Coordinates of N, CA and C in Angstrom, one line a residue:
Chain A
S1 N 0.7 -1.3 -0.1 CA 0.1 -0.2 0.1 C 0.8 1.2 -0.1
Q2 N 0.1 2.4 -0.5 CA 1.3 3.7 -0.7 C 1.4 4.0 0.8
Q3 N 2.6 4.8 1.0 CA 3.0 5.3 2.3 C 2.8 6.6 2.2
G4 N 3.1 7.3 1.2 CA 2.7 8.7 1.1 C 1.5 8.7 0.5
E5 N 0.6 9.9 1.0 CA -0.7 10.5 0.1 C -0.5 12.1 -0.1
E6 N -0.7 12.2 -1.2 CA -0.8 13.7 -1.6 C -1.9 14.6 -1.2
D7 N -1.9 15.8 -1.0 CA -3.0 16.4 -0.9 C -2.8 17.8 -1.5
P8 N -3.8 18.5 -2.3 CA -5.0 17.6 -2.8 C -4.6 17.0 -3.9
Q9 N -5.6 16.4 -4.6 CA -5.4 15.3 -5.7 C -5.1 16.3 -7.1
A10 N -5.8 17.2 -7.2 CA -5.6 18.3 -8.0 C -5.6 20.0 -7.6
L11 N -4.8 20.7 -8.2 CA -4.6 21.8 -7.9 C -4.8 22.7 -9.3
S12 N -5.5 23.6 -9.2 CA -5.6 24.6 -10.3 C -5.4 26.4 -10.1
I13 N -4.0 26.7 -10.5 CA -3.9 28.2 -10.3 C -3.5 28.8 -11.3
Q14 N -3.5 30.3 -11.0 CA -2.7 31.2 -12.5 C -1.3 31.4 -11.9
E15 N -0.5 31.7 -13.4 CA 0.5 31.9 -13.1 C 1.0 32.9 -12.5
G16 N 2.0 33.1 -11.4 CA 2.4 33.7 -10.7 C 2.1 33.6 -9.3
E17 N 0.9 32.8 -9.1 CA 0.8 32.4 -7.7 C 1.4 31.0 -7.2
N18 N 1.6 31.2 -5.7 CA 2.1 29.7 -5.2 C 1.4 29.0 -5.2
A19 N 1.9 27.7 -5.2 CA 1.5 26.3 -5.3 C 1.7 25.5 -3.8
T20 N 0.8 24.8 -3.3 CA 1.3 24.1 -2.0 C 0.8 22.8 -2.0
M21 N 1.5 21.9 -2.1 CA 0.9 20.4 -2.0 C 1.4 19.9 -0.7
N22 N 0.7 18.9 -0.5 CA 0.9 18.2 1.0 C 1.2 17.0 0.9
C23 N 2.0 16.2 1.8 CA 2.4 14.9 1.5 C 2.0 14.3 3.3
S24 N 1.2 13.2 3.3 CA 1.3 12.5 4.6 C 1.8 11.3 4.6
Y25 N 2.2 10.5 5.6 CA 3.1 9.1 5.4 C 2.6 8.3 7.0
K26 N 3.0 7.3 6.9 CA 2.5 6.1 8.1 C 3.6 6.1 9.1
T27 N 4.6 5.6 8.4 CA 5.8 5.3 9.3 C 7.0 5.8 9.1
S28 N 7.9 5.7 10.1 CA 9.2 6.4 10.1 C 10.0 6.1 9.0
I29 N 10.5 7.6 8.7 CA 11.2 7.4 7.6 C 12.9 8.3 7.5
N30 N 13.5 7.5 6.8 CA 15.0 8.2 6.5 C 14.9 9.5 6.0
N31 N 14.3 9.9 4.6 CA 14.1 11.0 4.2 C 13.0 11.1 3.2
L32 N 12.4 12.0 3.0 CA 11.3 12.0 1.9 C 11.8 12.8 0.7
Q33 N 11.3 12.3 -0.6 CA 11.6 13.2 -1.9 C 10.5 13.4 -2.5
W34 N 10.6 14.4 -3.3 CA 9.5 15.1 -4.3 C 9.9 14.9 -5.6
Y35 N 9.2 14.5 -6.4 CA 9.3 14.3 -7.9 C 8.3 15.0 -8.9
R36 N 8.8 15.3 -10.0 CA 7.9 15.9 -10.8 C 7.7 14.9 -12.2
Q37 N 6.5 14.8 -12.7 CA 6.0 14.0 -13.9 C 5.4 15.0 -15.0
N38 N 6.2 15.2 -15.9 CA 5.1 16.0 -17.1 C 4.7 14.9 -17.8
S39 N 3.1 15.5 -18.5 CA 2.8 14.6 -19.2 C 3.3 13.5 -20.1
G40 N 3.4 12.1 -19.9 CA 3.8 11.2 -21.0 C 5.0 10.9 -20.8
R41 N 5.6 11.6 -19.6 CA 7.3 11.2 -19.0 C 7.4 10.5 -18.2
G42 N 8.7 10.2 -17.7 CA 9.1 9.6 -16.8 C 9.1 10.5 -15.4
L43 N 9.3 10.2 -14.2 CA 9.4 11.2 -13.2 C 10.8 11.7 -12.8
V44 N 11.0 12.8 -12.6 CA 12.1 13.8 -12.3 C 12.3 13.9 -10.9
H45 N 13.5 13.8 -10.4 CA 13.8 13.8 -9.0 C 13.7 15.6 -8.8
L46 N 13.2 16.3 -7.7 CA 13.3 17.7 -7.6 C 14.2 17.8 -6.1
I47 N 13.6 17.2 -5.4 CA 14.1 18.0 -3.7 C 14.3 16.4 -3.0
L48 N 15.2 16.4 -1.7 CA 15.2 15.5 -0.8 C 15.5 16.2 0.2
I49 N 14.6 15.9 1.2 CA 14.9 16.4 2.9 C 15.0 15.2 3.8
R50 N 15.7 15.1 4.6 CA 16.3 14.2 5.5 C 15.4 14.0 6.5
S51 N 15.3 13.1 7.4 CA 14.3 13.4 8.5 C 14.8 13.9 9.6
N52 N 16.0 14.8 9.4 CA 16.5 15.6 10.6 C 16.5 17.0 10.2
E53 N 16.0 16.9 9.0 CA 15.9 18.5 8.6 C 14.3 18.9 8.5
R54 N 14.2 20.1 8.8 CA 12.6 20.6 9.0 C 12.3 21.6 7.7
E55 N 13.4 22.1 7.0 CA 13.3 22.6 6.0 C 14.1 22.9 4.8
K56 N 13.8 22.9 3.5 CA 15.0 22.9 2.5 C 14.7 23.9 1.3
H57 N 15.5 24.5 0.8 CA 14.9 25.4 -0.5 C 15.6 24.9 -1.4
S58 N 15.2 24.9 -2.9 CA 15.8 25.0 -4.3 C 15.3 25.5 -5.1
G59 N 16.1 26.9 -5.6 CA 15.2 27.6 -6.3 C 13.6 28.4 -6.1
R60 N 13.0 27.9 -6.7 CA 11.7 28.3 -6.5 C 10.8 27.4 -5.2
L61 N 11.5 26.2 -5.1 CA 10.9 25.2 -4.3 C 11.2 25.4 -2.8
R62 N 10.0 24.8 -1.8 CA 10.7 25.1 -0.9 C 9.7 23.7 -0.1
V63 N 10.6 23.1 0.9 CA 9.8 21.7 1.0 C 9.9 21.8 2.9
T64 N 8.9 21.5 3.6 CA 9.2 21.2 4.9 C 8.7 19.9 5.3
L65 N 9.2 19.5 6.4 CA 9.2 18.3 7.0 C 8.5 18.1 8.3
D66 N 7.9 17.7 8.8 CA 7.3 17.4 10.4 C 7.4 16.2 10.7
T67 N 8.2 15.6 11.0 CA 8.1 14.4 11.4 C 7.3 13.9 12.6
S68 N 6.8 14.7 13.5 CA 5.8 14.3 14.8 C 4.6 14.4 13.9
K69 N 4.6 15.0 13.0 CA 3.1 15.0 12.3 C 3.0 14.0 10.9
K70 N 4.0 13.5 10.7 CA 4.3 12.6 9.7 C 3.7 13.4 8.6
S71 N 4.3 14.4 8.0 CA 4.0 15.3 7.0 C 5.0 16.2 6.3
S72 N 4.6 16.4 5.1 CA 5.4 17.3 4.2 C 4.9 18.2 3.2
S73 N 5.3 19.4 3.2 CA 5.0 20.1 2.3 C 5.8 20.5 1.2
L74 N 5.2 21.1 -0.3 CA 5.8 21.7 -1.4 C 5.5 22.4 -1.5
L75 N 6.3 23.8 -1.5 CA 5.7 24.8 -1.9 C 6.7 25.2 -3.3
I76 N 5.8 25.8 -4.3 CA 6.5 26.4 -5.7 C 6.0 27.7 -5.7
T77 N 7.0 28.6 -5.6 CA 6.5 30.1 -5.6 C 6.6 30.6 -7.2
A78 N 5.8 31.7 -7.4 CA 5.8 32.3 -8.5 C 5.9 31.2 -9.6
S79 N 4.6 30.8 -9.5 CA 4.6 29.5 -10.8 C 4.4 30.0 -12.2
R80 N 4.8 29.1 -13.1 CA 4.8 29.3 -14.5 C 4.0 28.4 -15.2
A81 N 3.7 28.7 -16.2 CA 2.7 27.6 -17.0 C 4.0 26.1 -17.3
A82 N 5.0 26.1 -17.2 CA 6.0 25.4 -17.3 C 5.9 24.3 -16.2
D83 N 5.4 24.7 -14.9 CA 5.4 24.1 -13.9 C 4.1 23.1 -13.7
T84 N 3.1 23.1 -14.9 CA 2.3 22.3 -15.0 C 2.7 21.2 -15.3
A85 N 2.5 20.1 -14.2 CA 2.6 18.6 -13.9 C 1.9 18.0 -12.7
S86 N 2.5 16.5 -12.6 CA 2.0 15.9 -11.3 C 3.2 15.6 -10.7
Y87 N 2.9 15.8 -9.3 CA 4.1 16.0 -8.3 C 3.8 14.8 -7.4
F88 N 4.9 14.3 -6.9 CA 4.8 12.7 -6.3 C 5.8 13.0 -5.1
C89 N 5.3 12.7 -3.6 CA 6.1 12.3 -2.7 C 6.5 11.3 -2.7
A90 N 7.5 10.8 -2.4 CA 8.2 9.5 -1.9 C 9.1 9.2 -1.0
T91 N 8.7 8.3 0.0 CA 9.5 8.2 1.3 C 10.3 6.6 1.1
D92 N 11.4 7.3 1.8 CA 12.6 6.5 1.8 C 12.7 5.8 3.5
N93 N 12.2 4.4 3.2 CA 12.2 3.6 4.7 C 13.5 3.0 4.8
S94 N 14.6 3.2 3.7 CA 15.8 2.1 3.7 C 16.1 1.8 4.9
G95 N 16.3 0.6 5.2 CA 17.4 0.1 6.3 C 17.5 -1.3 6.3
G96 N 18.4 -1.8 6.3 CA 18.8 -3.2 6.4 C 18.8 -3.3 4.9
S97 N 18.1 -4.5 4.4 CA 18.2 -4.7 2.6 C 16.9 -4.0 2.1
N98 N 16.1 -3.5 2.8 CA 15.0 -2.9 2.3 C 15.4 -1.3 1.5
Y99 N 15.6 -1.3 0.1 CA 16.2 -0.3 -0.7 C 14.8 0.4 -1.3
K100 N 13.8 0.2 -1.2 CA 12.7 1.0 -1.9 C 12.3 2.6 -1.0
L101 N 11.6 2.8 -2.7 CA 10.9 4.2 -2.3 C 9.7 3.6 -2.1
T102 N 8.6 4.4 -1.5 CA 7.2 4.3 -1.6 C 6.6 5.6 -1.9
F103 N 5.8 5.6 -3.4 CA 5.5 6.9 -3.7 C 3.7 6.8 -3.6
G104 N 3.6 7.9 -3.5 CA 2.1 8.5 -3.3 C 1.4 8.3 -4.5
K105 N 0.3 8.9 -4.4 CA -0.5 9.1 -5.9 C -0.3 10.0 -6.6
G106 N -0.1 11.3 -6.2 CA 0.6 12.7 -6.7 C -0.5 13.8 -6.8
T107 N -0.5 14.6 -6.9 CA -1.2 15.9 -7.1 C -0.8 16.7 -8.6
L108 N -2.2 16.6 -9.3 CA -1.9 17.3 -10.8 C -2.1 18.9 -10.6
L109 N -0.9 19.3 -10.8 CA -0.8 20.7 -10.8 C -1.1 21.3 -12.1
T110 N -2.2 22.3 -12.2 CA -2.2 22.9 -13.7 C -2.3 24.4 -13.3
V111 N -0.9 24.9 -14.0 CA -1.0 26.4 -14.1 C -1.3 27.0 -15.4
N112 N -2.4 28.0 -15.4 CA -3.0 28.7 -15.9 C -2.3 30.1 -16.5
P113 N -1.9 30.0 -17.9 CA -1.2 31.2 -18.2 C -2.1 32.6 -18.1
Chain B
N1 N 26.2 10.4 -20.9 CA 25.5 9.3 -20.3 C 23.8 9.4 -20.7
A2 N 23.4 8.0 -21.1 CA 22.0 8.2 -21.6 C 21.0 8.1 -20.3
G3 N 21.5 7.7 -19.3 CA 20.8 7.7 -18.2 C 20.0 6.3 -17.9
V4 N 18.6 6.2 -18.0 CA 17.9 5.0 -17.7 C 17.3 4.8 -19.2
T5 N 17.5 3.8 -20.1 CA 16.8 3.8 -21.1 C 15.5 2.3 -21.1
Q6 N 14.9 2.7 -21.9 CA 13.5 1.5 -21.7 C 13.4 0.9 -23.2
T7 N 13.3 0.1 -23.7 CA 12.5 -0.4 -24.7 C 11.5 -1.8 -24.7
P8 N 10.5 -1.5 -25.2 CA 10.4 -0.7 -26.4 C 9.3 0.6 -25.4
K9 N 8.8 1.6 -26.6 CA 8.4 2.9 -26.1 C 6.6 2.7 -25.8
F10 N 6.3 1.9 -27.1 CA 4.9 1.2 -27.2 C 4.8 -0.1 -27.5
Q11 N 4.0 -0.9 -27.3 CA 3.6 -2.2 -27.5 C 2.1 -2.4 -27.2
V12 N 1.6 -3.2 -28.1 CA 0.4 -3.6 -28.3 C 0.3 -5.2 -28.0
L13 N -0.4 -6.1 -27.0 CA -0.4 -7.6 -27.1 C -2.0 -7.8 -27.3
K14 N -1.8 -9.3 -27.7 CA -3.0 -9.6 -27.6 C -3.1 -10.6 -26.1
T15 N -4.3 -10.6 -25.7 CA -4.4 -11.6 -24.5 C -3.3 -12.9 -24.9
G16 N -2.6 -13.2 -23.6 CA -2.1 -14.6 -23.7 C -0.8 -14.5 -24.3
Q17 N -0.4 -13.4 -24.7 CA 1.0 -13.4 -25.7 C 1.8 -13.0 -24.6
S18 N 3.1 -13.0 -24.8 CA 4.4 -13.0 -23.8 C 5.5 -11.8 -24.5
M19 N 6.1 -10.8 -23.7 CA 6.9 -10.1 -23.9 C 7.8 -9.9 -23.2
T20 N 8.8 -9.1 -23.4 CA 9.9 -8.7 -22.3 C 10.2 -7.3 -22.5
L21 N 10.0 -6.4 -21.5 CA 10.4 -5.3 -21.5 C 11.8 -4.9 -20.9
Q22 N 12.7 -4.2 -21.6 CA 14.3 -3.9 -21.2 C 14.3 -2.8 -20.7
C23 N 15.4 -3.1 -19.7 CA 15.6 -1.6 -18.8 C 17.4 -1.7 -19.1
A24 N 17.7 -0.5 -19.3 CA 19.3 -0.4 -18.9 C 19.6 0.8 -18.5
Q25 N 20.6 0.9 -17.6 CA 21.4 2.3 -17.1 C 22.8 2.2 -17.1
D26 N 23.1 3.2 -17.5 CA 24.7 3.6 -17.5 C 25.4 4.5 -16.5
M27 N 24.8 4.5 -15.1 CA 25.1 5.2 -14.1 C 25.8 4.6 -12.9
N28 N 25.9 3.3 -13.1 CA 26.8 2.5 -12.4 C 25.9 2.3 -10.9
H29 N 24.5 2.4 -10.9 CA 23.6 2.4 -10.1 C 23.5 0.8 -9.4
N30 N 23.3 0.8 -8.2 CA 23.4 -0.9 -7.7 C 21.7 -1.5 -8.0
S31 N 21.1 -0.3 -7.5 CA 19.6 -0.7 -7.3 C 18.7 -0.5 -8.5
M32 N 18.0 -1.4 -9.1 CA 17.0 -1.1 -10.3 C 15.5 -1.7 -10.0
Y33 N 14.7 -1.0 -10.6 CA 13.0 -1.2 -10.2 C 12.3 -1.1 -11.4
W34 N 11.3 -2.0 -11.1 CA 10.2 -1.5 -12.2 C 8.6 -1.4 -11.6
Y35 N 8.4 -0.1 -12.1 CA 6.9 -0.1 -11.4 C 6.0 0.3 -12.8
R36 N 4.7 0.0 -12.2 CA 3.4 0.6 -13.4 C 2.9 1.6 -12.8
Q37 N 2.4 2.3 -13.7 CA 1.8 3.6 -13.2 C 0.1 3.5 -13.9
D38 N -0.9 3.3 -13.4 CA -2.5 3.4 -13.7 C -3.2 4.7 -13.6
P39 N -4.0 5.2 -14.1 CA -4.6 6.4 -13.6 C -5.2 6.3 -12.0
G40 N -4.9 7.3 -11.4 CA -5.7 7.2 -10.1 C -4.8 6.4 -9.0
M41 N -3.6 5.8 -9.7 CA -3.0 4.7 -8.6 C -2.0 5.0 -8.6
G42 N -1.3 6.1 -8.8 CA -0.2 6.5 -8.6 C 1.2 5.5 -9.4
L43 N 2.0 5.3 -8.5 CA 3.0 4.4 -8.9 C 3.2 3.0 -8.2
R44 N 3.3 2.0 -8.4 CA 3.3 0.8 -7.8 C 4.3 0.2 -8.1
L45 N 5.0 -0.4 -7.2 CA 6.3 -1.4 -7.3 C 5.9 -2.6 -7.8
I46 N 6.8 -3.1 -8.9 CA 6.4 -4.5 -9.1 C 7.2 -5.5 -8.7
Y47 N 8.7 -5.3 -9.1 CA 9.9 -6.0 -8.5 C 10.9 -5.0 -8.3
Y48 N 12.0 -5.3 -7.7 CA 13.0 -4.6 -7.4 C 14.4 -5.4 -7.6
S49 N 15.5 -4.7 -7.7 CA 16.8 -5.8 -7.4 C 17.7 -4.6 -6.8
A50 N 17.9 -4.9 -5.3 CA 18.9 -4.1 -4.6 C 20.3 -3.8 -5.1
S51 N 20.8 -5.1 -5.6 CA 21.8 -5.2 -6.0 C 21.9 -6.5 -6.9
E52 N 23.1 -6.4 -7.9 CA 23.0 -7.5 -8.9 C 23.3 -8.8 -8.3
G53 N 22.2 -9.9 -8.9 CA 22.2 -11.2 -8.4 C 20.9 -11.2 -7.5
T54 N 20.1 -10.3 -7.1 CA 19.1 -10.4 -6.0 C 18.0 -9.8 -6.7
T55 N 16.6 -10.3 -6.3 CA 15.5 -9.6 -7.1 C 14.4 -9.8 -5.7
D56 N 13.4 -8.8 -5.7 CA 12.7 -9.1 -4.8 C 11.4 -8.6 -5.4
K57 N 10.0 -9.2 -4.5 CA 8.7 -8.8 -5.0 C 8.3 -7.4 -4.4
G58 N 7.6 -6.6 -5.2 CA 7.0 -5.5 -4.5 C 5.8 -5.7 -4.6
E59 N 4.9 -4.3 -4.7 CA 3.6 -4.5 -4.4 C 2.5 -5.4 -5.1
V60 N 2.8 -5.2 -6.3 CA 2.4 -5.8 -7.4 C 2.8 -6.9 -8.4
P61 N 3.6 -8.2 -7.8 CA 4.3 -8.7 -8.9 C 3.6 -10.2 -9.4
N62 N 2.3 -10.2 -9.1 CA 1.6 -11.2 -10.1 C 1.7 -11.0 -11.4
G63 N 1.9 -12.0 -12.1 CA 1.9 -12.1 -13.7 C 3.2 -11.5 -14.4
Y64 N 4.2 -11.2 -13.4 CA 5.5 -10.7 -13.8 C 6.7 -11.6 -13.6
N65 N 7.9 -11.3 -14.1 CA 9.1 -11.9 -13.6 C 10.1 -11.0 -14.0
V66 N 11.2 -11.1 -13.5 CA 12.2 -10.1 -13.6 C 13.4 -10.8 -13.7
S67 N 14.5 -10.1 -14.5 CA 15.6 -11.0 -14.5 C 16.8 -9.5 -14.5
R68 N 17.6 -9.6 -13.5 CA 18.9 -8.8 -13.4 C 20.0 -9.4 -14.1
L69 N 20.1 -9.0 -15.5 CA 20.8 -9.7 -16.2 C 22.4 -9.4 -15.8
N70 N 22.7 -8.4 -15.4 CA 24.1 -7.8 -15.0 C 23.8 -6.4 -14.2
K71 N 24.8 -5.6 -13.9 CA 24.5 -4.7 -13.1 C 23.8 -3.5 -14.1
R72 N 23.7 -3.4 -15.4 CA 23.1 -2.5 -16.1 C 21.9 -2.9 -16.6
E73 N 21.6 -3.9 -16.4 CA 20.0 -4.2 -17.3 C 19.3 -4.9 -16.3
F74 N 17.8 -4.7 -16.4 CA 17.0 -5.2 -15.6 C 16.0 -5.6 -16.0
S75 N 15.3 -6.8 -16.8 CA 14.1 -6.9 -17.4 C 13.2 -7.2 -16.7
L76 N 11.9 -7.0 -17.4 CA 10.7 -7.3 -16.9 C 9.9 -7.9 -18.0
R77 N 9.2 -9.4 -17.7 CA 8.6 -10.3 -18.6 C 7.3 -10.3 -18.1
L78 N 6.4 -10.2 -18.9 CA 4.9 -10.8 -18.8 C 4.6 -12.3 -19.7
E79 N 4.6 -13.2 -19.0 CA 4.9 -14.5 -19.9 C 3.3 -14.8 -20.4
S80 N 2.2 -14.4 -19.8 CA 0.9 -14.2 -20.4 C 0.0 -13.2 -20.3
A81 N 0.1 -12.1 -21.1 CA -0.2 -10.9 -21.0 C -1.9 -10.9 -20.8
A82 N -2.3 -10.2 -19.9 CA -3.9 -10.0 -19.4 C -4.2 -8.4 -19.9
P83 N -5.4 -8.0 -20.0 CA -5.9 -6.7 -20.2 C -5.9 -5.9 -18.8
S84 N -5.6 -6.8 -17.5 CA -5.5 -5.8 -16.5 C -3.8 -5.3 -16.3
Q85 N -3.1 -6.0 -17.1 CA -1.8 -5.3 -17.4 C -1.5 -4.1 -18.3
T86 N -2.4 -3.8 -19.0 CA -2.4 -2.6 -19.8 C -2.0 -1.3 -18.6
S87 N -0.8 -0.8 -19.2 CA -0.4 0.4 -18.2 C 0.7 0.9 -18.6
V88 N 1.3 1.7 -18.0 CA 2.5 2.5 -18.5 C 3.7 2.1 -17.4
Y89 N 4.8 1.1 -18.0 CA 5.7 0.9 -17.1 C 7.1 1.6 -17.0
F90 N 7.6 2.0 -15.9 CA 8.7 2.5 -15.7 C 9.8 2.1 -15.2
C91 N 11.0 2.1 -15.8 CA 12.0 1.5 -14.7 C 12.7 2.4 -14.1
A92 N 13.5 2.4 -13.2 CA 14.2 3.4 -12.3 C 15.5 3.0 -11.5
S93 N 16.6 3.8 -11.3 CA 17.6 2.8 -10.8 C 18.2 3.9 -9.9
R94 N 18.8 3.5 -8.9 CA 19.4 4.5 -7.6 C 20.9 3.7 -7.3
L95 N 21.3 4.6 -6.8 CA 22.7 4.4 -5.7 C 22.2 3.5 -4.6
I96 N 22.7 2.6 -4.1 CA 22.3 1.7 -2.9 C 22.0 2.3 -1.8
S97 N 23.1 3.4 -1.4 CA 23.3 4.3 -0.3 C 21.8 5.1 0.0
I98 N 21.6 5.1 1.1 CA 20.3 5.7 1.6 C 20.7 7.1 1.5
G99 N 19.6 7.7 0.9 CA 19.4 9.1 0.6 C 19.3 9.6 -0.8
Y100 N 19.8 8.8 -1.8 CA 20.1 9.2 -3.0 C 18.8 9.0 -3.9
E101 N 18.4 9.6 -4.9 CA 17.3 9.8 -5.3 C 17.0 8.7 -6.4
Q102 N 16.3 8.5 -7.2 CA 15.7 7.4 -8.0 C 15.7 8.3 -9.5
Y103 N 16.4 7.4 -10.5 CA 16.5 8.1 -11.9 C 15.5 7.1 -12.4
F104 N 14.6 7.9 -13.6 CA 13.5 7.3 -14.3 C 13.4 6.9 -15.7
G105 N 13.6 6.0 -16.3 CA 13.4 5.8 -17.7 C 12.2 6.3 -18.3
P106 N 12.1 6.6 -19.6 CA 10.9 7.4 -20.2 C 9.6 6.7 -20.3
G107 N 9.7 5.3 -20.1 CA 8.3 4.7 -19.9 C 8.2 3.8 -21.0
T108 N 7.3 2.7 -20.9 CA 6.7 1.8 -22.1 C 5.2 1.8 -21.8
R109 N 4.3 2.2 -23.0 CA 3.1 2.3 -22.8 C 2.9 0.9 -23.1
L110 N 2.3 0.0 -22.6 CA 1.4 -1.3 -23.0 C 0.1 -1.1 -22.6
T111 N -0.4 -1.8 -24.1 CA -1.8 -1.9 -24.2 C -2.2 -3.3 -24.3
V112 N -2.8 -4.3 -23.6 CA -3.4 -5.8 -23.8 C -4.8 -5.8 -24.1
T113 N -5.1 -6.3 -25.7 CA -6.3 -6.2 -26.2 C -6.8 -7.7 -25.7

């Protein structure tokens, strides 16, 4: 079963606005990662936040992690039409011989010009 | 570097036919993965190979077999295709250490009639 669950399932905003997507998970993690998928393409890694970090930035992306609430958020500032894509969180529970990431179902972001 | 490559890009099968999806990576990654993606279901792990010589079942392994041919190549075989296996299949690879992101191939769109 999926570990991460994104919220909302779909989000539609105007260009220039900020977009916030949330991810909740169930078990303890080593790190949490966010990926983007453009229509018809493979997933592309955006950012990784470790379990001992609370916030991380990369360009227009800001990720927060609250391990006490088992949740993360991805903020995209000053959105552009090119940000239109699906966004997935993935949890890394790696330990021992378990080297899997577990993906959520994704948030479909539409940025209208 | 080509990254992760998958062949074929598209395939149409009749029920009961067999086929092998090929995946190769040139990044010297230890771990490789096969996912399927269906609308509204996100990514579901079929099989993975944590290192050369090992394979393990993921969330939805029934109807599939895999072979880790060498460090570079990881193939997925459908022995007797069923309409329920109509999906987009993604291969991914990753360094085996904790905290490294996955790199995805472009996907194979499979239709079983």
